[in-house]
Amino acid sequence: METQRFVMQNSGASLVLLDNDGIRVCQLDIKAQWSIGRWDPIRAVTPDISFTSPIVSREHGWISNVDGQWYYVDNPQNLNGTFHNGYKIPRPMAGQRRPVPLENGDILRIDNDDLDHVNRNGVLMLFTTAQVHGEWATCSLQRVGSMYIGRDASCRIREEALYFSARHAKIKAVRGQYYLSDCGSMAGTYVNGQQVQGTHLLREKDCISICDSNYFFLGDRLLYCQRDREMEHQILCETTPSLRPVVLRADIATKRVKNNSGSGMKELIRDIHIEIKEGTLVALLGTAGAGKSTVMNCLNGMDLEGVQGAVTYRGVDLMKHFDQMSYLIGSVPQEKIFHEKFTPEEEFELAAKTRLPARLSRTEIRERVDRTIEMLSLQGVRKNWNCKLSGGEKTRVNIGIELVADRELLCLDEPDQGLSPNYKLEVFQIMQELAHSRGKSVEEFMEEDERMKVAAMRKVASSQGKTILSIIHDVSHIDMFDQVIMLAKVDGVGRLAFSGSPEEAREYFGVDIKDAYALLEREPERFVR
Ligand SMILES: Nc1ncnc2c1ncn2[C@@H]1O[C@H](COP(=O)(O)OP(=O)(O)O)[C@@H](O)[C@H]1O
Ligand SMILES: [Mg+2]
């Protein structure tokens, strides 16, 4: 199995190159234009992305970024074919350029003009905006019969993340063809964004996805990134919140829904452009009815009906792939969802059994429940009935139900509502801890229980650096937050008034944040950009 280590420093795009020399990764976002071509010792200039394969022309094509969108432009003089997701890029008329827009997971292949006869010198480029850290590898499917992807030790491609089932997906070879099926997993298996039902005959351009893990089918092997959670954790630890990669991005032009009488449309929000960084604590604020819940339900992918625009999590479009990504995103509703006559311990145990795709062993469940209780400082009341807990503790149990399920992004709608000041602060502190705390390192965990490193890493990765987005009521502790998003209602439509740090917000509004509400009520137009 060939592997290559690479570290992605930022949130941008990269191109994974695969040819007879192996796998390389080219990080695209350090330049706006890249030339692709064959390396030629005689020529003075080397292409930015160079191949040795004779099938590649000297100047084969260009990759460029125009206003944030990446494109591939093929040289019309190429003798061989360039394919985009299995389709040949047509030759443009002389003197014309026909840019092909690139999306996450797109595959560019340079090969014979006719793909029925694949050239052994063919080269392949995978365009990806997914934020993964780890080793790219290929897994040959030839002469394997059947192979599995999953958490179980018997799987050919073994994955750690809890959204995988023990045996999650299966690929079976039948006379040179490869058939994919889901093994009754909870998180599902997707091909090119469609959930696999029954068996699916794999084709060259297919991208198999399980949550945010992708496997690219290349005819006789899979290309995939084996995520290195220790490295991901390390990178997160070493960067301050403001320098972390953007994980959640919304570019919403509008969201319109049918109005109450059903006869026309009502615009709820307009021009909402928001970026949220990994492992940060973000407050969503706004006057009553400004559209906070509406915006939050777009950002967490729960309600994207009537939205024009895009919402992406880790580079994956939630409008198209929400089901696939839903295991990474947790929404904590305003109302309490726990069982009155359960204890926190029982509640979390149930959540671990019902909300996680992976069937965990008793020990694993115990560990997760204990971690969650510890993270939420519920040790003292773990055996009390939920209905007997204080307001703050009840809120924490509500959060814990999602926390047990190993979400990366937690969205909370007014968790501070109805709480006395002390309890509010307590809840904010817990949220801050979840986002910022780097807690124990892998080494500390290992010293503690001498278990397998993998188990220790899993604990670390799943307990820290959460991204937390919360609508809050009380802004007296706003400086605990890394980012403040402020909405205002203009002519009945929710608009973005501000996004930035609490200090920047004070500077922008010229007053304290609690007083900015009054300004936004009085003259919202002044602040909406
Ligand atoms: N499905 C819907 N149909 C019609 N109006 C809606 C719908 N959802 C929300 N609204 C209206 O949009 C506005 C924003 O709602 P919401 O996002 O709940 O505000 P907030 O959470 O800031 O108080 C409100 O005036 C609300 O009545
Ligand atoms: Mg609301």
PDB file of N, CA and C in Angstrom, residues 386-429:
ATOM      1  N   ASN A 386     -33.183  13.139  36.782  1.00  0.00           N
ATOM      2  CA  ASN A 386     -33.074  14.379  36.015  1.00  0.00           C
ATOM      3  C   ASN A 386     -34.036  15.448  36.519  1.00  0.00           C
ATOM      4  N   CYS A 387     -35.276  15.021  36.866  1.00  0.00           N
ATOM      5  CA  CYS A 387     -36.281  16.023  37.264  1.00  0.00           C
ATOM      6  C   CYS A 387     -35.922  16.700  38.578  1.00  0.00           C
ATOM      7  N   LYS A 388     -35.013  16.112  39.341  1.00  0.00           N
ATOM      8  CA  LYS A 388     -34.628  16.702  40.628  1.00  0.00           C
ATOM      9  C   LYS A 388     -33.407  17.619  40.502  1.00  0.00           C
ATOM     10  N   LEU A 389     -32.885  17.758  39.300  1.00  0.00           N
ATOM     11  CA  LEU A 389     -31.652  18.547  39.138  1.00  0.00           C
ATOM     12  C   LEU A 389     -31.963  20.039  39.098  1.00  0.00           C
ATOM     13  N   SER A 390     -30.920  20.840  39.284  1.00  0.00           N
ATOM     14  CA  SER A 390     -31.094  22.301  39.201  1.00  0.00           C
ATOM     15  C   SER A 390     -31.234  22.686  37.730  1.00  0.00           C
ATOM     16  N   GLY A 391     -31.671  23.920  37.473  1.00  0.00           N
ATOM     17  CA  GLY A 391     -31.861  24.385  36.101  1.00  0.00           C
ATOM     18  C   GLY A 391     -30.602  24.234  35.259  1.00  0.00           C
ATOM     19  N   GLY A 392     -29.475  24.612  35.851  1.00  0.00           N
ATOM     20  CA  GLY A 392     -28.202  24.547  35.122  1.00  0.00           C
ATOM     21  C   GLY A 392     -27.820  23.105  34.814  1.00  0.00           C
ATOM     22  N   GLU A 393     -28.062  22.228  35.780  1.00  0.00           N
ATOM     23  CA  GLU A 393     -27.717  20.815  35.573  1.00  0.00           C
ATOM     24  C   GLU A 393     -28.596  20.199  34.490  1.00  0.00           C
ATOM     25  N   LYS A 394     -29.885  20.597  34.496  1.00  0.00           N
ATOM     26  CA  LYS A 394     -30.792  20.078  33.462  1.00  0.00           C
ATOM     27  C   LYS A 394     -30.302  20.481  32.078  1.00  0.00           C
ATOM     28  N   THR A 395     -29.881  21.750  31.948  1.00  0.00           N
ATOM     29  CA  THR A 395     -29.354  22.217  30.666  1.00  0.00           C
ATOM     30  C   THR A 395     -28.145  21.396  30.263  1.00  0.00           C
ATOM     31  N   ARG A 396     -27.304  21.085  31.250  1.00  0.00           N
ATOM     32  CA  ARG A 396     -26.094  20.314  30.943  1.00  0.00           C
ATOM     33  C   ARG A 396     -26.431  18.892  30.497  1.00  0.00           C
ATOM     34  N   VAL A 397     -27.454  18.310  31.109  1.00  0.00           N
ATOM     35  CA  VAL A 397     -27.867  16.961  30.680  1.00  0.00           C
ATOM     36  C   VAL A 397     -28.343  17.028  29.223  1.00  0.00           C
ATOM     37  N   ASN A 398     -29.090  18.082  28.905  1.00  0.00           N
ATOM     38  CA  ASN A 398     -29.582  18.279  27.541  1.00  0.00           C
ATOM     39  C   ASN A 398     -28.415  18.340  26.540  1.00  0.00           C
ATOM     40  N   ILE A 399     -27.366  19.060  26.925  1.00  0.00           N
ATOM     41  CA  ILE A 399     -26.185  19.185  26.063  1.00  0.00           C
ATOM     42  C   ILE A 399     -25.478  17.824  25.970  1.00  0.00           C
ATOM     43  N   GLY A 400     -25.429  17.131  27.111  1.00  0.00           N
ATOM     44  CA  GLY A 400     -24.717  15.859  27.186  1.00  0.00           C
ATOM     45  C   GLY A 400     -25.253  14.811  26.227  1.00  0.00           C
ATOM     46  N   ILE A 401     -26.551  14.857  25.985  1.00  0.00           N
ATOM     47  CA  ILE A 401     -27.168  13.862  25.101  1.00  0.00           C
ATOM     48  C   ILE A 401     -26.528  13.941  23.707  1.00  0.00           C
ATOM     49  N   GLU A 402     -26.229  15.144  23.249  1.00  0.00           N
ATOM     50  CA  GLU A 402     -25.556  15.303  21.955  1.00  0.00           C
ATOM     51  C   GLU A 402     -24.053  15.041  22.078  1.00  0.00           C
ATOM     52  N   LEU A 403     -23.518  15.391  23.227  1.00  0.00           N
ATOM     53  CA  LEU A 403     -22.082  15.243  23.443  1.00  0.00           C
ATOM     54  C   LEU A 403     -21.658  13.778  23.412  1.00  0.00           C
ATOM     55  N   VAL A 404     -22.470  12.932  24.007  1.00  0.00           N
ATOM     56  CA  VAL A 404     -22.175  11.502  24.032  1.00  0.00           C
ATOM     57  C   VAL A 404     -22.078  10.974  22.603  1.00  0.00           C
ATOM     58  N   ALA A 405     -22.902  11.565  21.730  1.00  0.00           N
ATOM     59  CA  ALA A 405     -22.968  11.080  20.360  1.00  0.00           C
ATOM     60  C   ALA A 405     -21.796  11.568  19.509  1.00  0.00           C
ATOM     61  N   ASP A 406     -20.788  12.171  20.152  1.00  0.00           N
ATOM     62  CA  ASP A 406     -19.534  12.468  19.461  1.00  0.00           C
ATOM     63  C   ASP A 406     -19.661  13.485  18.329  1.00  0.00           C
ATOM     64  N   ARG A 407     -20.536  14.463  18.502  1.00  0.00           N
ATOM     65  CA  ARG A 407     -20.668  15.493  17.468  1.00  0.00           C
ATOM     66  C   ARG A 407     -19.434  16.378  17.454  1.00  0.00           C
ATOM     67  N   GLU A 408     -19.171  16.965  16.298  1.00  0.00           N
ATOM     68  CA  GLU A 408     -18.060  17.928  16.207  1.00  0.00           C
ATOM     69  C   GLU A 408     -18.573  19.350  16.339  1.00  0.00           C
ATOM     70  N   LEU A 409     -19.775  19.546  15.792  1.00  0.00           N
ATOM     71  CA  LEU A 409     -20.378  20.875  15.826  1.00  0.00           C
ATOM     72  C   LEU A 409     -21.631  20.786  16.683  1.00  0.00           C
ATOM     73  N   LEU A 410     -21.695  21.636  17.705  1.00  0.00           N
ATOM     74  CA  LEU A 410     -22.881  21.644  18.555  1.00  0.00           C
ATOM     75  C   LEU A 410     -23.592  22.979  18.388  1.00  0.00           C
ATOM     76  N   CYS A 411     -24.892  22.923  18.106  1.00  0.00           N
ATOM     77  CA  CYS A 411     -25.673  24.147  17.957  1.00  0.00           C
ATOM     78  C   CYS A 411     -26.707  24.190  19.073  1.00  0.00           C
ATOM     79  N   LEU A 412     -26.729  25.280  19.792  1.00  0.00           N
ATOM     80  CA  LEU A 412     -27.633  25.383  20.937  1.00  0.00           C
ATOM     81  C   LEU A 412     -28.537  26.600  20.773  1.00  0.00           C
ATOM     82  N   ASP A 413     -29.830  26.393  21.028  1.00  0.00           N
ATOM     83  CA  ASP A 413     -30.770  27.501  20.923  1.00  0.00           C
ATOM     84  C   ASP A 413     -31.127  27.979  22.329  1.00  0.00           C
ATOM     85  N   GLU A 414     -30.569  29.120  22.703  1.00  0.00           N
ATOM     86  CA  GLU A 414     -30.813  29.741  24.005  1.00  0.00           C
ATOM     87  C   GLU A 414     -30.687  28.791  25.197  1.00  0.00           C
ATOM     88  N   PRO A 415     -29.506  28.197  25.384  1.00  0.00           N
ATOM     89  CA  PRO A 415     -29.339  27.302  26.536  1.00  0.00           C
ATOM     90  C   PRO A 415     -29.413  28.058  27.864  1.00  0.00           C
ATOM     91  N   ASP A 416     -29.280  29.376  27.807  1.00  0.00           N
ATOM     92  CA  ASP A 416     -29.283  30.171  29.043  1.00  0.00           C
ATOM     93  C   ASP A 416     -30.683  30.654  29.431  1.00  0.00           C
ATOM     94  N   GLN A 417     -31.658  30.307  28.600  1.00  0.00           N
ATOM     95  CA  GLN A 417     -33.001  30.803  28.862  1.00  0.00           C
ATOM     96  C   GLN A 417     -33.558  30.262  30.182  1.00  0.00           C
ATOM     97  N   GLY A 418     -34.109  31.154  30.966  1.00  0.00           N
ATOM     98  CA  GLY A 418     -34.756  30.753  32.208  1.00  0.00           C
ATOM     99  C   GLY A 418     -33.806  30.348  33.319  1.00  0.00           C
ATOM    100  N   LEU A 419     -32.511  30.568  33.139  1.00  0.00           N
ATOM    101  CA  LEU A 419     -31.572  30.183  34.192  1.00  0.00           C
ATOM    102  C   LEU A 419     -31.208  31.403  35.031  1.00  0.00           C
ATOM    103  N   SER A 420     -30.932  31.149  36.315  1.00  0.00           N
ATOM    104  CA  SER A 420     -30.482  32.247  37.170  1.00  0.00           C
ATOM    105  C   SER A 420     -29.035  32.570  36.779  1.00  0.00           C
ATOM    106  N   PRO A 421     -28.562  33.786  37.130  1.00  0.00           N
ATOM    107  CA  PRO A 421     -27.239  34.228  36.681  1.00  0.00           C
ATOM    108  C   PRO A 421     -26.108  33.228  36.934  1.00  0.00           C
ATOM    109  N   ASN A 422     -26.081  32.584  38.107  1.00  0.00           N
ATOM    110  CA  ASN A 422     -24.977  31.643  38.396  1.00  0.00           C
ATOM    111  C   ASN A 422     -24.989  30.476  37.423  1.00  0.00           C
ATOM    112  N   TYR A 423     -26.193  29.963  37.196  1.00  0.00           N
ATOM    113  CA  TYR A 423     -26.311  28.806  36.322  1.00  0.00           C
ATOM    114  C   TYR A 423     -25.957  29.166  34.890  1.00  0.00           C
ATOM    115  N   LYS A 424     -26.292  30.396  34.480  1.00  0.00           N
ATOM    116  CA  LYS A 424     -25.937  30.837  33.131  1.00  0.00           C
ATOM    117  C   LYS A 424     -24.435  30.786  32.953  1.00  0.00           C
ATOM    118  N   LEU A 425     -23.745  31.376  33.922  1.00  0.00           N
ATOM    119  CA  LEU A 425     -22.292  31.423  33.831  1.00  0.00           C
ATOM    120  C   LEU A 425     -21.730  29.999  33.754  1.00  0.00           C
ATOM    121  N   GLU A 426     -22.303  29.121  34.552  1.00  0.00           N
ATOM    122  CA  GLU A 426     -21.864  27.729  34.592  1.00  0.00           C
ATOM    123  C   GLU A 426     -22.000  27.090  33.204  1.00  0.00           C
ATOM    124  N   VAL A 427     -23.156  27.330  32.553  1.00  0.00           N
ATOM    125  CA  VAL A 427     -23.398  26.743  31.239  1.00  0.00           C
ATOM    126  C   VAL A 427     -22.423  27.333  30.198  1.00  0.00           C
ATOM    127  N   PHE A 428     -22.193  28.637  30.278  1.00  0.00           N
ATOM    128  CA  PHE A 428     -21.237  29.249  29.346  1.00  0.00           C
ATOM    129  C   PHE A 428     -19.834  28.688  29.561  1.00  0.00           C
ATOM    130  N   GLN A 429     -19.486  28.484  30.843  1.00  0.00           N
ATOM    131  CA  GLN A 429     -18.154  27.944  31.138  1.00  0.00           C
ATOM    132  C   GLN A 429     -17.979  26.551  30.539  1.00  0.00           C
TER     133      GLN A 429
END
